[in-house]
Coordinates of C-alpha atoms in Angstrom, one line a residue:
M27 CA 119.9 109.6 117.9
V28 CA 119.2 112.4 115.0
D29 CA 122.6 114.2 114.6
L30 CA 122.6 117.5 113.4
R31 CA 124.3 117.3 110.6
N32 CA 121.6 115.4 109.0
V33 CA 119.8 118.9 109.7
R34 CA 122.3 121.2 108.6
G35 CA 122.3 118.5 105.1
W36 CA 118.9 119.7 104.7
I37 CA 119.0 123.2 105.2
A38 CA 121.5 123.6 102.8
A39 CA 119.9 121.6 100.5
G40 CA 117.2 123.9 101.2
A41 CA 119.2 126.6 99.9
L42 CA 120.7 124.7 96.8
F43 CA 117.0 124.2 96.3
I44 CA 116.5 128.0 96.1
A45 CA 119.5 129.0 94.6
M46 CA 118.8 126.7 91.2
L47 CA 114.9 128.2 91.3
V48 CA 116.4 131.8 90.5
V49 CA 118.9 130.9 88.4
L50 CA 117.0 128.7 86.4
A51 CA 114.1 130.9 86.6
G52 CA 115.7 134.1 85.5
P53 CA 116.8 133.7 81.5
S54 CA 114.4 131.3 81.3
Y55 CA 111.2 133.7 82.1
A56 CA 112.4 136.9 80.2
A57 CA 111.4 134.7 77.1
A58 CA 108.3 132.8 78.2
P59 CA 105.3 132.2 76.1
V60 CA 102.4 134.5 75.3
R61 CA 100.0 134.1 77.3
L62 CA 96.4 134.6 75.6
E63 CA 93.4 136.5 76.5
E64 CA 89.9 134.7 76.7
H65 CA 87.4 137.1 74.5
C66 CA 84.8 135.1 75.5
R67 CA 83.2 130.9 76.7
I68 CA 80.0 130.1 75.3
G69 CA 78.2 126.6 75.4
A70 CA 77.2 125.2 72.1
P71 CA 76.8 121.9 71.1
A72 CA 80.2 119.8 69.3
D73 CA 78.6 120.2 65.4
T74 CA 77.8 123.8 65.2
A75 CA 79.3 125.6 62.5
I76 CA 82.2 127.3 62.4
A77 CA 80.7 130.3 61.2
E78 CA 77.7 130.5 64.1
I79 CA 80.0 130.0 66.4
S80 CA 81.9 132.8 65.5
K81 CA 78.9 135.2 65.5
R82 CA 77.8 133.8 69.0
L83 CA 81.1 134.5 70.1
D84 CA 81.5 138.4 68.4
R85 CA 78.4 139.2 70.5
C86 CA 79.1 136.8 73.5
A87 CA 75.9 137.3 75.0
A88 CA 75.3 134.6 76.8
P89 CA 78.5 132.9 78.3
A90 CA 79.4 129.6 79.8
P91 CA 78.7 129.2 83.8
K92 CA 81.6 128.0 85.9
G93 CA 78.8 125.3 86.2
Y94 CA 78.7 124.5 82.6
F95 CA 79.0 120.7 81.2
G96 CA 78.9 120.3 77.9
T97 CA 80.9 121.3 74.8
L98 CA 82.4 124.6 75.5
W99 CA 83.7 127.0 72.7
V100 CA 85.8 129.2 74.1
A101 CA 88.0 132.7 71.4
Y102 CA 91.0 134.6 72.0
D103 CA 91.3 137.3 69.6
R104 CA 94.8 139.5 71.3
L105 CA 97.6 137.0 69.8
P106 CA 100.8 137.1 69.4
D107 CA 102.4 138.4 66.0
F108 CA 102.6 135.0 63.9
T109 CA 105.2 135.9 61.6
P110 CA 106.8 134.6 60.0
L111 CA 104.5 131.9 59.0
K112 CA 104.8 128.3 58.2
K113 CA 106.8 128.3 61.5
T114 CA 106.6 125.5 64.4
W115 CA 105.1 126.4 67.5
R116 CA 103.7 125.2 70.8
L117 CA 100.2 125.8 71.8
I118 CA 99.9 124.7 76.1
L119 CA 96.7 124.4 77.1
D120 CA 95.7 124.1 80.8
N121 CA 95.0 120.6 82.0
N122 CA 91.0 120.5 81.4
R123 CA 88.2 117.4 82.1
A124 CA 87.6 116.8 78.3
D125 CA 86.6 114.1 76.5
A126 CA 88.7 115.9 73.1
V127 CA 90.1 119.4 72.4
D128 CA 89.8 120.5 68.8
V129 CA 91.7 124.0 67.6
W130 CA 91.2 126.6 64.6
M131 CA 93.4 129.2 63.8
I132 CA 91.3 131.2 61.9
G133 CA 92.9 134.1 59.2
S134 CA 91.4 137.0 58.4
D135 CA 89.6 135.7 55.4
G136 CA 88.1 133.2 57.7
K137 CA 89.6 130.6 56.0
A138 CA 90.7 128.1 59.0
D139 CA 93.9 125.4 59.6
H140 CA 92.6 122.8 62.2
W141 CA 94.3 119.8 65.2
T142 CA 93.3 117.8 67.4
F143 CA 94.4 116.2 70.4
D144 CA 93.2 114.0 72.3
P145 CA 94.0 115.1 76.2
N146 CA 93.3 111.3 77.7
A147 CA 95.2 109.9 75.0
S148 CA 98.3 107.2 76.7
D149 CA 100.8 109.2 73.8
R150 CA 99.7 112.6 74.4
E151 CA 101.9 115.8 74.6
W152 CA 102.8 116.8 78.6
A153 CA 104.2 120.4 79.3
A154 CA 106.0 121.4 82.6
A155 CA 102.9 122.6 84.9
N156 CA 100.4 120.2 84.0
Y157 CA 99.5 121.6 80.6
M158 CA 98.4 119.6 77.5
S159 CA 101.0 120.7 74.5
M160 CA 100.7 120.7 71.0
L161 CA 102.7 121.6 67.9
V162 CA 100.7 123.9 65.4
T163 CA 102.2 125.2 62.0
P164 CA 99.5 128.6 61.0
E165 CA 99.5 128.2 57.4
R166 CA 98.1 132.2 57.2
P167 CA 98.3 135.3 59.5
V168 CA 96.3 134.1 62.4
S169 CA 93.2 136.4 63.7
R170 CA 91.5 134.5 66.5
I171 CA 92.5 131.1 68.0
L172 CA 89.1 128.8 68.9
V173 CA 89.3 126.3 71.1
R174 CA 86.1 123.1 71.6
L175 CA 86.8 120.8 74.5
I176 CA 83.9 118.3 74.0
N177 CA 82.2 117.1 76.9
A178 CA 84.0 120.0 79.6
R179 CA 83.8 120.7 83.1
S180 CA 84.2 124.2 82.7
H181 CA 85.1 124.9 86.2
S182 CA 88.4 123.2 86.1
Y183 CA 89.4 125.7 83.0
V184 CA 91.4 128.4 84.7
R185 CA 94.6 129.2 82.8
A186 CA 95.2 131.2 80.1
P187 CA 96.7 129.0 77.1
Q188 CA 100.4 129.7 76.5
I189 CA 102.1 130.2 72.9
A190 CA 105.3 130.6 71.6
R191 CA 107.4 129.2 68.8
A192 CA 108.5 126.1 69.2
R193 CA 112.5 126.4 69.7
D194 CA 111.9 129.4 72.1
F195 CA 109.3 127.2 74.1
A196 CA 112.7 124.5 74.5
P197 CA 115.0 125.7 76.5
L198 CA 112.0 127.0 79.2
E199 CA 110.5 123.5 79.0
R200 CA 114.3 122.4 79.7
D201 CA 114.2 124.7 82.9
Q202 CA 110.7 124.4 84.4
A203 CA 111.2 120.3 83.8
A204 CA 114.7 120.7 86.0
I205 CA 113.1 122.5 88.7
Y206 CA 109.9 120.2 88.7
G207 CA 111.8 117.4 89.5
I208 CA 114.3 119.1 91.5
G209 CA 111.0 119.5 94.0
V210 CA 109.6 116.4 93.7
G211 CA 113.1 114.9 94.6
M212 CA 112.8 117.2 97.6
L213 CA 110.4 116.1 99.1
A214 CA 110.4 112.0 98.0
L215 CA 114.1 112.3 100.0
T216 CA 112.0 114.1 103.3
I217 CA 110.2 110.8 103.0
L218 CA 112.6 108.4 103.0
F219 CA 114.7 110.3 106.1
H220 CA 111.7 110.7 108.1
L221 CA 111.3 107.2 107.7
S222 CA 113.9 105.5 108.6
L223 CA 113.4 107.8 112.0
F224 CA 110.1 106.6 112.1
F225 CA 111.7 103.1 112.4
A226 CA 113.6 104.1 115.0
M227 CA 110.8 106.3 117.7
R228 CA 107.6 104.6 116.0
R229 CA 105.8 107.9 117.1
R230 CA 102.5 108.9 115.4
F231 CA 103.2 112.4 114.0
Q232 CA 105.8 110.6 112.1
L233 CA 103.6 108.7 109.7
I234 CA 101.1 111.5 109.8
Y235 CA 103.8 113.7 108.2
C236 CA 104.8 111.2 106.0
A237 CA 101.6 110.3 104.4
H238 CA 101.4 114.5 104.5
V239 CA 104.8 114.8 102.1
G240 CA 103.8 112.0 99.5
L241 CA 100.4 113.7 99.2
L242 CA 102.6 116.0 97.8
V243 CA 105.1 114.2 96.2
V244 CA 101.8 112.6 94.3
Y245 CA 101.0 116.3 93.7
G246 CA 104.7 117.3 92.5
L247 CA 104.8 114.1 90.2
S248 CA 100.8 115.1 88.5
Y249 CA 101.8 118.7 88.1
S250 CA 105.4 118.1 86.9
G251 CA 104.0 115.6 84.3
L252 CA 106.5 113.4 85.7
I253 CA 103.8 110.3 86.7
H254 CA 103.6 109.5 83.2
I255 CA 107.4 107.9 83.6
F256 CA 105.5 105.3 86.3
A257 CA 101.8 105.1 84.9
P258 CA 101.8 106.2 81.5
S259 CA 97.9 105.5 80.8
L260 CA 96.6 108.4 82.9
G261 CA 94.5 110.8 80.4
A262 CA 94.2 114.7 81.9
A263 CA 91.0 113.6 83.5
A264 CA 92.5 111.2 85.8
I265 CA 95.2 113.8 86.3
S266 CA 93.1 116.7 87.2
N267 CA 91.2 114.5 89.5
I268 CA 94.5 113.4 90.7
L269 CA 95.6 117.2 91.4
A270 CA 92.6 117.8 93.5
F271 CA 92.8 114.8 95.4
A272 CA 96.0 115.6 96.1
M273 CA 95.3 119.1 97.5
A274 CA 92.2 118.5 99.5
A275 CA 93.3 115.4 101.2
G276 CA 96.9 117.5 102.2
T277 CA 94.9 120.0 104.6
A278 CA 93.8 117.1 106.1
T279 CA 96.4 115.5 106.8
G280 CA 98.4 118.9 108.0
I281 CA 96.5 119.5 110.1
S282 CA 96.4 115.9 111.6
F283 CA 100.1 116.5 112.1
I284 CA 100.0 119.7 113.2
I285 CA 97.5 118.8 116.1
E286 CA 99.5 115.1 116.8
F287 CA 103.1 116.9 117.0
L288 CA 101.4 120.0 119.6
G289 CA 100.0 117.0 121.3
A290 CA 98.3 118.3 125.1
S291 CA 99.5 121.8 124.5
T292 CA 96.1 122.0 122.2
P293 CA 92.1 121.8 124.3
R294 CA 90.5 118.5 123.4
W295 CA 87.5 120.6 122.0
L296 CA 89.8 122.1 119.5
R297 CA 91.8 118.5 118.8
R298 CA 88.3 117.7 117.9
W299 CA 87.4 120.5 116.1
A300 CA 90.1 119.6 114.2
G301 CA 89.6 116.1 113.7
F302 CA 85.7 116.2 112.1
A303 CA 87.6 119.1 110.1
A304 CA 90.3 116.8 108.7
L305 CA 87.2 114.4 108.0
G306 CA 85.5 117.0 106.5
S307 CA 88.7 117.7 104.1
L308 CA 89.4 113.5 103.1
T309 CA 85.0 113.1 102.2
G310 CA 85.6 116.2 99.9
A311 CA 88.6 115.0 98.7
V312 CA 87.6 111.6 98.4
G313 CA 83.9 113.1 96.2
L314 CA 86.1 114.8 93.6
L315 CA 87.5 111.0 92.3
L316 CA 83.9 109.4 93.3
V317 CA 80.8 111.9 92.0
P318 CA 79.6 112.1 88.5
D319 CA 80.7 114.3 86.3
R320 CA 77.2 115.8 85.7
L321 CA 78.2 116.9 89.9
S322 CA 81.4 117.4 89.3
Y323 CA 81.1 121.3 90.0
P324 CA 79.1 121.0 93.1
A325 CA 81.4 118.6 95.0
F326 CA 84.5 121.0 93.7
L327 CA 83.0 124.1 95.5
A328 CA 82.0 121.5 98.2
A329 CA 85.5 120.5 98.4
N330 CA 86.9 124.2 98.7
L331 CA 85.0 125.0 101.4
L332 CA 85.7 122.2 103.3
A333 CA 89.5 123.0 102.8
M334 CA 89.2 126.3 103.3
H335 CA 87.6 125.8 106.7
T336 CA 90.9 123.5 107.2
I337 CA 93.3 125.8 106.4
L338 CA 91.6 128.7 108.6
L339 CA 91.2 126.4 111.1
T340 CA 95.1 125.4 111.0
T341 CA 96.4 129.2 110.8
A342 CA 94.2 129.4 113.7
I343 CA 95.9 126.2 115.7
L344 CA 99.2 127.8 115.0
A345 CA 98.3 131.2 116.0
R346 CA 97.1 129.9 119.2
A347 CA 100.7 127.7 120.2
C348 CA 102.7 130.8 119.3
V349 CA 101.1 133.3 121.4
R350 CA 101.6 130.6 124.4
R351 CA 105.4 129.7 123.6
V352 CA 104.2 126.3 122.2
P353 CA 107.8 124.8 122.2
M354 CA 108.6 124.3 118.2
A355 CA 105.5 125.8 117.2
S356 CA 106.8 129.1 115.3
T357 CA 109.1 127.0 113.2
I358 CA 106.5 124.9 112.5
A359 CA 104.2 128.4 111.6
L360 CA 107.4 129.6 109.9
G361 CA 106.9 126.3 107.3
W362 CA 103.2 126.7 107.0
V363 CA 102.8 130.8 106.1
L364 CA 103.9 130.3 102.3
P365 CA 101.7 127.1 101.7
I366 CA 98.7 128.1 103.6
G367 CA 98.9 131.6 101.9
V368 CA 99.3 129.8 98.4
S369 CA 96.0 127.7 99.3
L370 CA 93.9 130.4 100.6
L371 CA 94.0 131.0 97.0
Y372 CA 92.7 128.1 94.9
P373 CA 89.6 128.6 97.0
A374 CA 88.9 131.9 96.3
R375 CA 90.2 131.7 92.3
T376 CA 87.3 128.6 92.3
F377 CA 85.1 131.9 94.3
G378 CA 86.0 135.1 91.9
L379 CA 87.4 136.3 94.7
I380 CA 91.2 136.3 92.7
G381 CA 91.8 136.5 89.2
A382 CA 92.0 133.5 87.0
E383 CA 95.9 134.5 86.6
T384 CA 96.9 135.6 90.5
I385 CA 99.1 132.4 90.9
P386 CA 101.8 131.8 89.4
D387 CA 102.3 128.4 87.8
G388 CA 104.5 126.7 89.9
L389 CA 104.0 128.3 92.9
M390 CA 102.1 125.4 95.5
M391 CA 104.9 123.5 94.3
F392 CA 107.5 126.0 95.4
A393 CA 105.5 126.5 98.6
T394 CA 104.9 122.8 99.5
T395 CA 108.4 122.1 98.9
I396 CA 110.5 124.8 101.4
E397 CA 107.2 123.8 103.7
C398 CA 108.8 120.5 104.1
L399 CA 112.0 121.6 104.1
I400 CA 111.1 123.8 106.9
L401 CA 109.5 121.2 109.3
S402 CA 111.5 118.9 109.1
L403 CA 113.7 120.6 111.8
P404 CA 111.0 120.5 114.0
V405 CA 110.4 116.8 113.4
A406 CA 114.0 116.2 113.9
A407 CA 114.7 118.0 116.6
R408 CA 111.3 115.7 118.8
I409 CA 112.7 112.6 117.8
R410 CA 115.7 114.0 118.7
N411 CA 114.4 114.9 122.1
L412 CA 112.6 112.1 122.4
R413 CA 115.3 109.8 121.3
M414 CA 117.5 111.2 124.2
E415 CA 114.1 110.7 126.4
H416 CA 114.3 107.3 125.5
E417 CA 118.0 106.7 126.1
R418 CA 117.5 108.6 129.7
A419 CA 115.0 106.4 130.1
H420 CA 117.0 103.3 129.1
E421 CA 119.6 104.4 131.4
R422 CA 117.4 104.3 134.7
H423 CA 116.2 100.9 134.0
V424 CA 119.2 99.6 133.8
M425 CA 120.5 101.6 136.6
L426 CA 117.2 100.2 138.6
E427 CA 117.6 96.8 137.5
R428 CA 121.5 96.7 138.3
Q429 CA 120.3 98.1 141.7
A430 CA 117.8 95.6 142.3
Q431 CA 120.3 92.5 141.8
T432 CA 123.0 94.0 144.0
D433 CA 124.1 93.7 147.4
A434 CA 124.4 97.7 148.4
L435 CA 126.4 96.6 150.9
T436 CA 128.9 94.7 149.9
G437 CA 128.8 95.5 146.2
L438 CA 128.0 91.9 145.4
A439 CA 125.3 90.3 143.4
N440 CA 122.6 89.5 145.6
R441 CA 120.3 85.8 145.4
R442 CA 118.4 87.6 142.6
G443 CA 121.8 89.1 140.4
F444 CA 123.1 85.7 140.9
G445 CA 120.2 83.5 140.0
D446 CA 120.1 86.1 136.8
A447 CA 124.0 85.4 136.0
L448 CA 123.8 81.8 136.7
A449 CA 120.4 81.7 133.7
R450 CA 122.7 83.8 131.4
I451 CA 125.4 81.3 131.5
G452 CA 122.8 78.2 130.7
V453 CA 121.8 80.6 127.9
A454 CA 124.9 81.3 126.5
Q455 CA 125.8 77.1 126.9
A456 CA 123.3 75.1 124.9
D457 CA 125.0 72.2 126.6
P458 CA 125.6 71.8 130.1
A459 CA 129.5 72.4 130.9
P460 CA 131.3 71.6 134.2
L461 CA 130.4 74.2 137.0
A462 CA 131.1 73.9 140.5
L463 CA 129.7 76.2 143.4
L464 CA 131.2 77.3 146.9
V465 CA 129.0 78.2 149.7
I466 CA 130.4 80.3 152.6
D467 CA 129.9 81.3 156.1
I468 CA 131.6 83.2 157.9
D469 CA 132.1 81.1 161.5
H470 CA 130.7 82.8 165.1
F471 CA 129.1 85.5 162.6
K472 CA 126.6 86.6 165.5
R473 CA 128.7 86.3 168.7
V474 CA 130.9 89.3 166.1
N475 CA 127.8 91.5 166.0
D476 CA 127.1 91.2 169.6
Q477 CA 130.0 91.2 171.0
H478 CA 131.9 94.2 168.7
G479 CA 128.2 96.0 167.1
H480 CA 126.7 95.5 164.1
A481 CA 128.8 98.1 162.4
T482 CA 132.1 96.8 163.0
G483 CA 129.9 93.4 161.6
D484 CA 129.1 94.9 158.5
A485 CA 132.6 96.0 157.9
I486 CA 134.1 92.5 158.5
L487 CA 130.7 91.5 155.4
R488 CA 132.7 93.7 153.4
H489 CA 136.2 92.1 154.0
V490 CA 135.4 89.0 153.5
A491 CA 133.5 89.9 150.4
G492 CA 136.5 91.5 148.6
H493 CA 138.7 88.6 149.7
V494 CA 136.7 86.2 148.4
A495 CA 136.2 88.1 144.8
R496 CA 139.3 88.9 144.5
V497 CA 140.5 85.0 145.4
A498 CA 137.9 83.5 142.8
G499 CA 138.8 85.7 139.7
S500 CA 137.3 87.3 137.4
G501 CA 136.1 84.5 136.0
A502 CA 134.0 83.9 138.9
I503 CA 130.2 84.7 139.6
V504 CA 130.1 85.9 143.6
A505 CA 127.8 86.8 145.4
R506 CA 125.7 87.4 148.6
Y507 CA 123.4 84.7 149.8
G508 CA 121.7 86.2 152.7
G509 CA 123.1 87.2 155.7
E510 CA 126.9 86.0 155.8
E511 CA 126.8 83.7 153.3
F512 CA 128.4 83.8 150.1
V513 CA 128.7 81.7 147.0
V514 CA 130.7 81.2 144.7
A515 CA 130.0 79.6 141.3
L516 CA 133.5 78.2 139.2
R517 CA 132.4 77.3 135.1
N518 CA 134.4 74.5 134.0
Y519 CA 135.3 73.2 137.5
D520 CA 135.8 70.2 138.7
L521 CA 135.4 69.2 142.3
M522 CA 139.1 68.9 143.3
R523 CA 140.2 71.9 141.3
A524 CA 137.4 73.9 143.3
G525 CA 138.7 72.2 147.0
T526 CA 141.6 73.3 146.2
L527 CA 140.8 77.3 145.3
A528 CA 138.1 76.9 148.2
E529 CA 141.4 76.6 150.5
R530 CA 143.4 79.2 149.2
I531 CA 140.2 81.3 149.6
R532 CA 140.1 79.7 153.5
N533 CA 143.6 80.0 154.7
S534 CA 144.2 83.7 153.4
I535 CA 141.2 85.0 154.9
G536 CA 143.4 85.2 158.2
V537 CA 146.5 86.5 156.8
T538 CA 144.5 90.1 155.1
F539 CA 142.7 90.5 159.5
D540 CA 146.5 91.6 159.9
M541 CA 146.2 94.5 157.6
E542 CA 143.0 95.5 159.3
P543 CA 144.2 95.4 162.9
D544 CA 140.6 97.3 164.1
L545 CA 138.6 93.9 162.9
P546 CA 138.8 91.3 164.7
R547 CA 139.8 88.1 162.8
V548 CA 137.2 85.8 161.6
T549 CA 137.7 82.1 160.1
I550 CA 134.8 81.0 157.4
S551 CA 133.3 77.3 156.4
I552 CA 133.3 76.7 152.8
G553 CA 131.4 73.8 151.4
V554 CA 132.3 72.6 147.6
A555 CA 129.8 70.6 144.6
A556 CA 130.2 69.9 141.3
G557 CA 128.2 68.6 138.6
G558 CA 126.4 70.5 135.2
S559 CA 126.0 73.3 134.6
D560 CA 121.9 72.5 134.3
E561 CA 122.1 71.1 137.6
I562 CA 122.1 74.2 140.0
E563 CA 119.9 73.5 142.5
I564 CA 121.2 70.3 143.3
L565 CA 124.4 71.7 143.1
L566 CA 123.2 74.7 146.2
A567 CA 121.7 71.6 147.8
D568 CA 124.9 69.4 147.9
A569 CA 127.4 72.3 148.5
D570 CA 125.2 73.6 151.5
C571 CA 125.0 70.0 153.3
A572 CA 129.1 70.1 153.0
L573 CA 129.0 73.5 154.0
Y574 CA 127.4 72.1 157.2
R575 CA 129.2 69.2 157.6
A576 CA 132.1 71.8 157.9
K577 CA 130.3 73.6 160.7
N578 CA 129.7 69.7 162.1
E579 CA 133.7 69.4 162.1
G580 CA 134.7 72.3 163.7
R581 CA 134.3 74.6 161.6
N582 CA 137.2 76.9 159.9
K583 CA 136.9 73.4 157.1
V584 CA 136.3 73.6 153.4
M585 CA 134.4 70.4 153.0
L586 CA 133.4 68.4 149.9
A587 CA 130.2 67.6 148.6
D588 CA 129.4 64.0 150.0
G589 CA 133.5 63.1 150.3
P590 CA 136.0 63.2 152.9
L591 CA 137.2 66.5 154.4
V592 CA 139.9 67.3 152.1
Y593 CA 140.9 70.9 154.1
A594 CA 141.0 71.5 157.7
A595 CA 142.1 74.4 159.9
A596 CA 145.4 73.4 161.8
A597 CA 145.6 71.9 165.1

């Protein structure tokens, strides 16, 4: 069963994560790098002269569209004060899908300092929030920064570059890396937690949820740059593709989890619609990885449209579940409010509905981490309820099984229970062991029933059953074999020892009736057989034959199988 202390632990961990965000983000963002403001972006051959490019950028007559594929030139004119000069600055650029990056810092005299950057090199520098990072040292006052992106897919270039003194950027980089690392760690722990629960309960919604969180972990690793620890050869284009795939596929696993978790409370037609939406989002995610570069922009738009449709449908399903008061739907909705809102911002930015800088760095990481922490509560609660139902069903099964093996009148094992108990003995002992069987019958029981009634007969049966069980002891297997017949199995008994116990049962039965004046006194006859535990059927037949011999000899006797009379009532 899921311990509630685990749930409280997740809540505490989430509170700690939020507190760390506040503590770490506060002082760092006060000294954040300056964001460069884009002046113009044009498409032109890579070998165009810098002077010619600067003139075209000044006019900005034909800016490159979002679907442009080729070499891009981007100018930034509103710059920070680069004093003192000849000091190291850190410039971070959005993680573009490009083959090469060149940066020129142009002074008012027209002279420029040039730096190159390979975004797909395995040893490239990176910054938290998936920025390409490079160190620059201006040699003169800078009036324009010019960036050339060779073979770039323009639609991926959405965040403005940032620049700051390298020494000022270091603490910010440290704090951001710590925040993203904590977020990725929380997501990874969530997967481990729910995978452990899956092996206990094995429900499909658990696997879907783990797949969803797994995609978020991949997104977090790629976004934070931690993925380079595991895959140092990944370049900028590959990481951008992984990020896009994880976000698009995450909408598919998200709606699949919602439908599976809510179950039959969602109409079939809506579940089918959600299934098609999930398939569409997954297809769009795969398309982002497989389409040629020149078709990447249409694929990007299609994937965003499919993802937006899936997100809106997820919102509608959750809203419907909350209105109908489906159990735990409100908690799920609470966990999804922030990530759904943030997820809608990305397609909106793609289609130009909001500005490029509307989405702060790390917002999606924060939203997905909070989502997983909150969603762990209903998932854990559902698993706890399933576990309780499973245990109750198991208890009912055990009770019914016990009832099926127990004689209702006497409380002893019935014929089936006796057979199962003997079978368990055989399983427990690989080699045959000594075993003795006593078959006991109440003498003239039909006459007692006819004279005193069935109620008295039932009382006599319960009385004899209790006496036989007490004398036989806890190590014996005692059962009512049918009618007025009882059977006793004695492990590690030989024939003579079993006969002695049988006589003790027969001889003491009369004394017990002295304490029950309302019951007529009865006698019993017993047949005894002994052999190996692998000869149950033979022993039963031999003991039954001995019982019939005892009855034929006048009853109220103990008779050994295939042997002489050993005990008999006094004449």
